Amino acid sequence: MSTDREGPGTRGRPGATTHADIERAAFALFARDGFARTTLQAIATEVGVGRRTLFRYYPSKNDIPWGQFARTLEWFRSILDGMPTGLPVHASVHRGVIEFNRFPAEAGEHHRERMRLILGTPELQAHSVHQYAAWRAVIADHVAARLGCRPTDAEPLLAGHVSLSLALTSYELWLASEDEDLLAILGDTMARLRGFLSG
């Protein structure tokens, strides 16, 4: 018997579905039932679509907390590409990471919820490795272009790994305090990148 049925009997909102619809439903279920106990079928039912439709938006449940991550990385690349050419490479990456993490004030609580889920859910850790690698590659490509070397050379690779560690440290500090400003923490933490890059 197929449970992948979309029709008048499907509970939830009918009509057009968006990534935002799916995220809202999923995060509500994650908060209520926990990430591990929330199934894709439950999310699909809450949105009012079948599982097959859900897969057109997100390949797996583990992808939902990351949102439209590929698109955000394209934006990250454009931020770094737009940095003034005269900036030292450490400053270019520093500013780029700050701008990448600048959100409207009204998005702050949802972003906090998203990052708390990503960083604090054991079931997401293995999946997150792939996202972190893609994020590091954006920085490595930028640093390589600035230094005239390959992204697989030591300094671009180091820049990616150190930047990720600094950014994750900033998020852990931010999540541990309700009062701290994320961009201020990132600014202080990312300043340490200067000690690792020569350019």
mmCIF file of C-alpha atoms in Angstrom:
data_model
loop_
_atom_site.group_PDB
_atom_site.id
_atom_site.type_symbol
_atom_site.label_atom_id
_atom_site.label_comp_id
_atom_site.label_asym_id
_atom_site.label_seq_id
_atom_site.Cartn_x
_atom_site.Cartn_y
_atom_site.Cartn_z
ATOM 1 C CA MET A 1 0.000 0.000 0.000
ATOM 2 C CA SER A 2 1.433 3.407 -0.986
ATOM 3 C CA THR A 3 1.418 6.176 1.600
ATOM 4 C CA ASP A 4 2.782 8.714 -0.904
ATOM 5 C CA ARG A 5 -0.594 10.139 -1.841
ATOM 6 C CA GLU A 6 -1.367 13.799 -2.474
ATOM 7 C CA GLY A 7 -5.049 14.548 -2.665
ATOM 8 C CA PRO A 8 -8.101 15.984 -0.894
ATOM 9 C CA GLY A 9 -7.635 13.616 2.035
ATOM 10 C CA THR A 10 -4.106 14.806 2.838
ATOM 11 C CA ARG A 11 -3.961 16.730 6.114
ATOM 12 C CA GLY A 12 -2.210 20.105 6.124
ATOM 13 C CA ARG A 13 -2.065 23.162 3.908
ATOM 14 C CA PRO A 14 -3.000 22.582 0.277
ATOM 15 C CA GLY A 15 -1.555 24.558 -2.600
ATOM 16 C CA ALA A 16 1.940 25.741 -3.385
ATOM 17 C CA THR A 17 4.834 24.446 -1.320
ATOM 18 C CA THR A 18 8.094 26.282 -0.714
ATOM 19 C CA HIS A 19 11.352 25.568 1.068
ATOM 20 C CA ALA A 20 10.138 27.948 3.791
ATOM 21 C CA ASP A 21 6.885 25.995 4.251
ATOM 22 C CA ILE A 22 8.833 22.785 4.711
ATOM 23 C CA GLU A 23 11.309 24.359 7.111
ATOM 24 C CA ARG A 24 8.575 25.885 9.269
ATOM 25 C CA ALA A 25 6.776 22.565 9.556
ATOM 26 C CA ALA A 26 9.965 20.601 10.144
ATOM 27 C CA PHE A 27 11.356 22.908 12.825
ATOM 28 C CA ALA A 28 8.041 22.861 14.679
ATOM 29 C CA LEU A 29 8.120 19.061 14.670
ATOM 30 C CA PHE A 30 11.802 18.961 15.646
ATOM 31 C CA ALA A 31 11.023 21.195 18.622
ATOM 32 C CA ARG A 32 8.012 19.124 19.644
ATOM 33 C CA ASP A 33 9.174 15.569 18.975
ATOM 34 C CA GLY A 34 12.957 15.840 18.661
ATOM 35 C CA PHE A 35 14.995 15.519 15.492
ATOM 36 C CA ALA A 36 15.543 11.767 15.699
ATOM 37 C CA ARG A 37 11.855 10.962 16.227
ATOM 38 C CA THR A 38 10.586 13.245 13.455
ATOM 39 C CA THR A 39 10.076 11.365 10.206
ATOM 40 C CA LEU A 40 9.963 12.672 6.664
ATOM 41 C CA GLN A 41 6.417 11.335 6.451
ATOM 42 C CA ALA A 42 5.419 13.420 9.460
ATOM 43 C CA ILE A 43 6.931 16.531 7.860
ATOM 44 C CA ALA A 44 5.231 15.834 4.533
ATOM 45 C CA THR A 45 1.885 15.320 6.272
ATOM 46 C CA GLU A 46 2.285 18.555 8.236
ATOM 47 C CA VAL A 47 3.027 20.506 5.054
ATOM 48 C CA GLY A 48 0.210 18.782 3.186
ATOM 49 C CA VAL A 49 2.248 17.062 0.476
ATOM 50 C CA GLY A 50 3.529 13.572 -0.253
ATOM 51 C CA ARG A 51 7.022 12.342 0.510
ATOM 52 C CA ARG A 52 7.881 12.399 -3.187
ATOM 53 C CA THR A 53 7.166 16.131 -3.314
ATOM 54 C CA LEU A 54 9.275 16.678 -0.212
ATOM 55 C CA PHE A 55 12.239 14.983 -1.901
ATOM 56 C CA ARG A 56 12.070 17.539 -4.712
ATOM 57 C CA TYR A 57 12.964 20.205 -2.155
ATOM 58 C CA TYR A 58 15.262 18.329 0.215
ATOM 59 C CA PRO A 59 17.092 15.046 -0.527
ATOM 60 C CA SER A 60 16.896 13.951 3.122
ATOM 61 C CA LYS A 61 15.714 15.024 6.557
ATOM 62 C CA ASN A 62 19.311 15.920 7.409
ATOM 63 C CA ASP A 63 19.325 18.554 4.666
ATOM 64 C CA ILE A 64 16.354 20.489 6.053
ATOM 65 C CA PRO A 65 18.175 22.204 8.957
ATOM 66 C CA TRP A 66 20.758 23.486 6.450
ATOM 67 C CA GLY A 67 18.120 25.202 4.322
ATOM 68 C CA GLN A 68 19.108 26.086 0.760
ATOM 69 C CA PHE A 69 22.775 25.718 1.577
ATOM 70 C CA ALA A 70 24.069 25.535 -2.003
ATOM 71 C CA ARG A 71 22.473 28.913 -2.728
ATOM 72 C CA THR A 72 23.960 30.474 0.390
ATOM 73 C CA LEU A 73 27.409 29.282 -0.682
ATOM 74 C CA GLU A 74 26.955 30.975 -4.058
ATOM 75 C CA TRP A 75 26.163 34.153 -2.140
ATOM 76 C CA PHE A 76 29.243 33.622 0.044
ATOM 77 C CA ARG A 77 31.386 33.361 -3.093
ATOM 78 C CA SER A 78 29.939 36.602 -4.415
ATOM 79 C CA ILE A 79 30.680 38.356 -1.109
ATOM 80 C CA LEU A 80 34.313 37.250 -1.184
ATOM 81 C CA ASP A 81 34.650 38.073 -4.885
ATOM 82 C CA GLY A 82 33.468 41.595 -4.125
ATOM 83 C CA MET A 83 36.110 42.317 -1.493
ATOM 84 C CA PRO A 84 38.527 45.141 -2.424
ATOM 85 C CA THR A 85 41.611 43.747 -4.127
ATOM 86 C CA GLY A 86 43.937 45.786 -1.917
ATOM 87 C CA LEU A 87 42.827 44.088 1.292
ATOM 88 C CA PRO A 88 45.226 41.610 2.891
ATOM 89 C CA VAL A 89 43.856 38.126 2.396
ATOM 90 C CA HIS A 90 43.175 37.588 6.109
ATOM 91 C CA ALA A 91 41.125 40.796 6.187
ATOM 92 C CA SER A 92 39.253 39.792 3.051
ATOM 93 C CA VAL A 93 38.216 36.459 4.544
ATOM 94 C CA HIS A 94 37.464 38.082 7.911
ATOM 95 C CA ARG A 95 35.118 40.645 6.353
ATOM 96 C CA GLY A 96 33.570 38.048 4.079
ATOM 97 C CA VAL A 97 32.653 35.757 6.960
ATOM 98 C CA ILE A 98 31.140 38.684 8.861
ATOM 99 C CA GLU A 99 28.988 39.698 5.894
ATOM 100 C CA PHE A 100 27.953 36.115 5.232
ATOM 101 C CA ASN A 101 26.613 35.894 8.784
ATOM 102 C CA ARG A 102 24.768 39.228 8.756
ATOM 103 C CA PHE A 103 21.021 38.612 9.138
ATOM 104 C CA PRO A 104 18.006 40.868 9.600
ATOM 105 C CA ALA A 105 17.105 41.295 13.260
ATOM 106 C CA GLU A 106 13.799 39.494 12.773
ATOM 107 C CA ALA A 107 15.644 36.373 11.547
ATOM 108 C CA GLY A 108 17.825 36.139 14.633
ATOM 109 C CA GLU A 109 15.752 33.725 16.681
ATOM 110 C CA HIS A 110 15.168 31.329 13.809
ATOM 111 C CA HIS A 111 18.863 31.418 12.962
ATOM 112 C CA ARG A 112 19.695 30.647 16.588
ATOM 113 C CA GLU A 113 17.238 27.732 16.512
ATOM 114 C CA ARG A 114 18.755 26.453 13.257
ATOM 115 C CA MET A 115 22.341 26.614 14.494
ATOM 116 C CA ARG A 116 21.481 25.079 17.855
ATOM 117 C CA LEU A 117 19.945 22.157 15.986
ATOM 118 C CA ILE A 118 22.892 21.762 13.597
ATOM 119 C CA LEU A 119 25.583 22.018 16.264
ATOM 120 C CA GLY A 120 23.774 20.143 18.997
ATOM 121 C CA THR A 121 22.171 17.177 17.234
ATOM 122 C CA PRO A 122 24.366 14.059 17.115
ATOM 123 C CA GLU A 123 22.395 12.610 14.197
ATOM 124 C CA LEU A 124 23.405 15.605 12.068
ATOM 125 C CA GLN A 125 27.140 15.538 12.722
ATOM 126 C CA ALA A 126 28.163 13.108 9.966
ATOM 127 C CA HIS A 127 26.003 14.941 7.425
ATOM 128 C CA SER A 128 27.409 18.299 8.490
ATOM 129 C CA VAL A 129 30.925 17.216 7.520
ATOM 130 C CA HIS A 130 29.951 17.562 3.843
ATOM 131 C CA GLN A 131 28.495 21.037 4.359
ATOM 132 C CA TYR A 132 31.553 22.181 6.292
ATOM 133 C CA ALA A 133 33.830 20.920 3.506
ATOM 134 C CA ALA A 134 31.858 22.895 0.916
ATOM 135 C CA TRP A 135 32.059 26.041 3.091
ATOM 136 C CA ARG A 136 35.818 25.622 3.534
ATOM 137 C CA ALA A 137 36.234 25.175 -0.222
ATOM 138 C CA VAL A 138 34.688 28.607 -0.864
ATOM 139 C CA ILE A 139 37.336 30.197 1.336
ATOM 140 C CA ALA A 140 40.150 28.076 -0.105
ATOM 141 C CA ASP A 141 39.171 29.098 -3.647
ATOM 142 C CA HIS A 142 39.132 32.759 -2.647
ATOM 143 C CA VAL A 143 42.483 32.629 -0.874
ATOM 144 C CA ALA A 144 44.066 30.726 -3.773
ATOM 145 C CA ALA A 145 42.842 33.345 -6.241
ATOM 146 C CA ARG A 146 44.259 36.141 -4.080
ATOM 147 C CA LEU A 147 47.618 34.438 -3.580
ATOM 148 C CA GLY A 148 47.991 33.060 -7.104
ATOM 149 C CA CYS A 149 48.194 29.433 -6.038
ATOM 150 C CA ARG A 150 45.989 26.333 -6.065
ATOM 151 C CA PRO A 151 43.080 25.788 -3.651
ATOM 152 C CA THR A 152 44.759 22.540 -2.624
ATOM 153 C CA ASP A 153 47.973 24.300 -1.575
ATOM 154 C CA ALA A 154 48.780 24.632 2.110
ATOM 155 C CA GLU A 155 47.745 28.236 2.757
ATOM 156 C CA PRO A 156 44.277 28.087 1.129
ATOM 157 C CA LEU A 157 43.562 24.786 2.882
ATOM 158 C CA LEU A 158 44.727 26.233 6.187
ATOM 159 C CA ALA A 159 42.575 29.316 5.684
ATOM 160 C CA GLY A 160 39.494 27.179 5.154
ATOM 161 C CA HIS A 161 40.075 24.955 8.177
ATOM 162 C CA VAL A 162 41.033 27.764 10.539
ATOM 163 C CA SER A 163 38.146 29.973 9.389
ATOM 164 C CA LEU A 164 35.677 27.162 9.990
ATOM 165 C CA SER A 165 37.074 26.513 13.469
ATOM 166 C CA LEU A 166 36.880 30.203 14.328
ATOM 167 C CA ALA A 167 33.337 30.507 12.990
ATOM 168 C CA LEU A 168 32.133 27.420 14.868
ATOM 169 C CA THR A 169 33.762 28.701 18.049
ATOM 170 C CA SER A 170 31.885 31.981 17.583
ATOM 171 C CA TYR A 171 28.592 30.175 17.175
ATOM 172 C CA GLU A 172 29.164 28.069 20.276
ATOM 173 C CA LEU A 173 29.835 31.233 22.282
ATOM 174 C CA TRP A 174 26.774 32.926 20.811
ATOM 175 C CA LEU A 175 24.489 29.984 21.535
ATOM 176 C CA ALA A 176 25.729 29.853 25.115
ATOM 177 C CA SER A 177 24.576 33.420 25.751
ATOM 178 C CA GLU A 178 21.232 35.045 24.994
ATOM 179 C CA ASP A 179 22.678 38.555 25.196
ATOM 180 C CA GLU A 180 25.813 38.472 23.034
ATOM 181 C CA ASP A 181 25.837 39.835 19.493
ATOM 182 C CA LEU A 182 26.852 37.244 16.904
ATOM 183 C CA LEU A 183 28.684 39.676 14.633
ATOM 184 C CA ALA A 184 30.657 41.117 17.541
ATOM 185 C CA ILE A 185 31.740 37.632 18.593
ATOM 186 C CA LEU A 186 32.650 36.730 15.012
ATOM 187 C CA GLY A 187 34.622 39.953 14.661
ATOM 188 C CA ASP A 188 36.702 39.218 17.743
ATOM 189 C CA THR A 189 37.215 35.555 16.906
ATOM 190 C CA MET A 190 37.938 35.931 13.181
ATOM 191 C CA ALA A 191 40.631 38.514 13.986
ATOM 192 C CA ARG A 192 42.787 35.560 15.014
ATOM 193 C CA LEU A 193 42.956 34.495 11.365
ATOM 194 C CA ARG A 194 45.665 37.100 10.787
ATOM 195 C CA GLY A 195 48.154 34.980 12.683
ATOM 196 C CA PHE A 196 47.708 32.090 10.255
ATOM 197 C CA LEU A 197 47.883 33.812 6.848
ATOM 198 C CA SER A 198 50.851 35.600 5.388
ATOM 199 C CA GLY A 199 49.056 37.414 2.553
#
